[in-house]
């Protein structure tokens, strides 16, 4: 009774907050209990929303589609959704300040990889800061262009972060508490509760909360974040269901780490002073903060036995604040460091939209034919308040310097004032079909039309490159066609062709007039062939995909921060392999490997006023190989051991490919013991060899964004 009252009170008090998207009628395939052990296989027969609105399983989809569900999240010890994404084939994700959730995949990065929250695209990379993993049910990935499903962009692929929602399962609860190196702590809990019984409408509520704090592995870098997710599922009639979902995030990071300066001379392999590995050259009171609210209202109505209707209203509000000194460069003799790049910024963003989908499962020409028809309308508004000073602030000696304060930076005490406001209005219509051509062969097609309107307002001084107002309009058609052939019950093969399109400037929410005035749509196309296989009587599963992506007329990062230049064409060709196998009844092996050859076919970089061709060069921050391997061994009914390894190859730090960051391999391990039927304790170690490695390289100032050193964590997890 107490839980029911608490859930009801939270619903009433939380309606001003906000949330993201998932299915209210389609429940997770598995219920995690205290007896849960790693599941065998890649779950090829599980439907994945990110790859299709038709409810296609991984096996039925003519694309490379992967999923990391709640069991895998806990198995890999993921602390945020980027940790989850990195467990998927070919993904290399990090979160350097100012870049949000940075992802490289299939030879592309940044805005070229769509990141969705419950199927909704915020259309701004800095909004994709990694949220703690506790409130997420799963992360889904589709490789290559998926504009036909999610709108403009996503030439390299799409990641979809799906939050937990109330379910019709029996009432349950769970809690977790952990402590690790650098005073890293988490306190989290979650409850799913049936609110009533008997005839008439039935209601189910779920609440999840986590609080995470850490002193950070970099000097003076401290972070705290709170996450709340609440949802109410109401079966109003046997045919009508409604889900209200609300989420709130608040994050604060003191003296954010902007990377370690690299030593001179900058040629070949970039190096840092390892004795100064944990130094923070930001000011004492540097700051990053964000507050986000999501709200979704999802209505499902079963019109008949084979026809259903879904309507999703969504609302998002986000505010992000930066206040930092961001650029650090060694003197020629590497004895002192110039600090520059004073930067103060605020983003106010609001997204409102509504999507309606009609699903019909019928027959055509004597064979099964499933259809989805839909409309999507949204308005995305963002206003920024920028202030930056590029001049050198001071010169400090590594190991002995006063970090100073933000207000000491010249020009940073001016009042906050608006810079630019952008409004993006998008109207879309889409259709998707799976037509069974024979008992074994199916044709899967999709077509989407987007009408995009950008209205920009410059609140500051007006010039030829910055008018007071500007408008641009684009009309975009994208699609997919794929064939899936079932050779046997356990083996399918597929081939597909898909396209993408996106406006210039990368992301329109932050685009300036100069970034969009002279450029038309960027376009992409992909050809992919692959197979999906179960073998050894279900003990093993595997997927294999080979692809070629061509992208034309697109922006790339310019030589100065927050600038872009235009490239003519890029080609990416690659292979992805994922597999899972029970080697013995107690030993599970899982792994994936991705190789990509990405190069510019048409791109001239201007260096000191001279145009130089970069044809054949690899884009910046793109690894050509990424691999993961995990072993899990059930030593006894109450004891479990695990080990893992992750490899990321070297990446280039300039368009000329003359400087690069070396490859790295990190190892981890865990031991878990069940204290009783409800509670387990886990000791986990990360980066056991204490590898010094860069997860990201800042292009404009060649600063390493170092990965976490060796650490250990002890966690207690209880389900009841």
Phi, psi and omega in degrees: 000320180297317179299320180297318180293320179298315180297319180295317179296321179296323178299314182294319186277344187259002187296348178274354179273195190210171193204195185222198194237140174201175182277132178274339181257335181269113185272157174304147186290339185225149173253123181280127178236177179295340180269004185299134173236161180309130180281146180282133169092175182265011178052057185293342181262011180269130177297144179229118186292328185294334182269344183188149173269001182272359183077026181289143174280171177303322183291328184274346187272130179278058182197164173278107183235133181229158180215140171240108185266190187298322180296317179291324177304315181285326181295320181273355180069034183296131179262337176213176187288344174285326172300321179294313182301323182291346176278351183269157187299126170081357185273133173233103188242144175209180184218061175294145180304142179087345181249358181061223175271098182276129181229132170247133184198134178053035177086005181233167180204179178060228183292350179283352174246113180287137174238118185251147171250105184055043177082008184243131184260121178282347175060032177204118188299321182294345179278355186263032176304141185293123177268145183300145194288344190302321186276000185261139177275324183189167172233131182244149184222132170237134183273143176081184183303131176224028178300331180300339183252323190240007178095187188299149180103202173058044178292326181274331181156180183221131170255136180234119180262117189249121182277161176291144177229159175303141180229169180273008177295167178298157182299137183206165177210160175206157179212153181217139173223137183215157176216137180217183179303154183066029179053041179276120184231152172219137170233124186214151175209161177206143179225138170240125190222130168282127186271341179205170180227173174089192183287166179088189181302141178243142184231140180226136182236150174222139174226136176228138180217142173217146174232123183236135178222148178202144172279350176079153180272358174253142182307130174069005180268112179237143183223142172219140181213141175237135181231131178229131175227129178227139177216149179231117177258125182235117171272095187283321174219172177301339181251344188244126180227147179223139176236125172255125183231133184227135177223147178219135178230136173226125184226141178219130178231124179270138178045061183305146181274120181255011175113164178260132179294145179266148185285155173270152356283149181270088178208147182065224180286123177288140184232155174236165173280106185293337176290340181253027190302322187257013181290146178238117183262009173285165178289161184304318184254030172301156188206141162230133178221147170213148176225123181229148178225132176240143172221131173229140172237112187244118180246127178242129179228126178272102183288330180195190183294331185237008184227132179220158182232136175230135174235129180236115170262136182223147181218137179222139171230134178218140175228126182234135181234133177237142177205093192210165168247114203248343189243131183225127181226135177290150169291169184303326181264009176061029180260332180227170183229127172277130176253129181213190177077046172296131189213127174231131186209145169228138172244126169248115184234141176220133179233129175229137181198169177214135179232133177237136183227134176245119181251128178230125179251104186223208180226150176212128182057034176080006179234158180299137180217114181253139184230147167229129174241141183204161175229143180219130179227134179210154173232120183244118183241137174216137174238132177247157180231077189268147168211127182218150177227117183274346184295155177295130180275312179199177179234124186235160177260124180306137178088345182208081180209155175268118183295339179072188184233159186299321182289350175286342182283126183300132176089359184265001180262001179295150179299150178291134177218152183297145174255296182212143174241129177241138174235124180245117177254124184236127174241129185222149172228140183215156177216142179221144183215142166240116181249118176284116181273331176205185180298330185251341189246132178230144176251124180244121183228158178205148177216137180222142174239130177238131170249119187242129178238126178248125173240118181245144179232125177264118183269001183244202185298142186262138177209183182298325180268354181219075178290166180296324179220148171210152181224144172218150180228142177222145173239126191233128170245130175223160182195179178211145171221128182215149176246135177238125181240128180265100180293314175219180177300330186258351186231125173234152174231156181212160171218141182212157174230129181221158182230160175221160175206145178207149177295162179288171177089359179083282178232125186290336181299333179243008186286143174264169180300318182294336181279341185239346190291323188256005188236147177259200184293144165272136183235154178216155176214149182223141167244129182224142175227142183193179179212160179223132195219137165250141184211170181053051177057038177087358179290337182227152174220153181205152172228147179221135179219141172233139188214162171219123181242133175239127179239137183237145169054073185222158180275147171231162183297136180276178183290341178250153179303143176062029175236157177226155172230163186262137174245152185274315182200143173228142176239137175231128177234136184197175179226139176231136179227133174225142182208155176215135185208129169281102180293324172220172177301344182245348187244118181251128175246133179225143179192166175209154180217138178225135174233136179220141171246106182247135180207154172279131175264327178218107178194122177246121178264136178269118180238116181053041177083000182249133179275124183236129180289136175247025179301132180086354180275153180271137177300157182290144176064028179248107175284142179272348176219134174222132182218146175228143175219132179226137174238134179230126185234125176274095183294318181206171181305334182245004181233139180218138177241152178210152176217151181212158176216145178226130180240134174228127183285173180297151177232148178278152181247002176213161182292335180281350181061036179260345176229147184208165176254132186292162176291167177208156173227129177241144183241148177219166179202159176210158170227133184232139180227128176276118180285324176203193183293347186242341192231138175224152178240138185228131172252124185233137175245139180238147180048060188298332179271004180057044179299135173264114187211158179255124176278344185198149175237123177291121185293313189289334182228012176045052175259134174290134165256097190288144175281171184290137176285187180301135180209160178228152182217137176245126185229142174244123184234127182232138175239139186211000000 
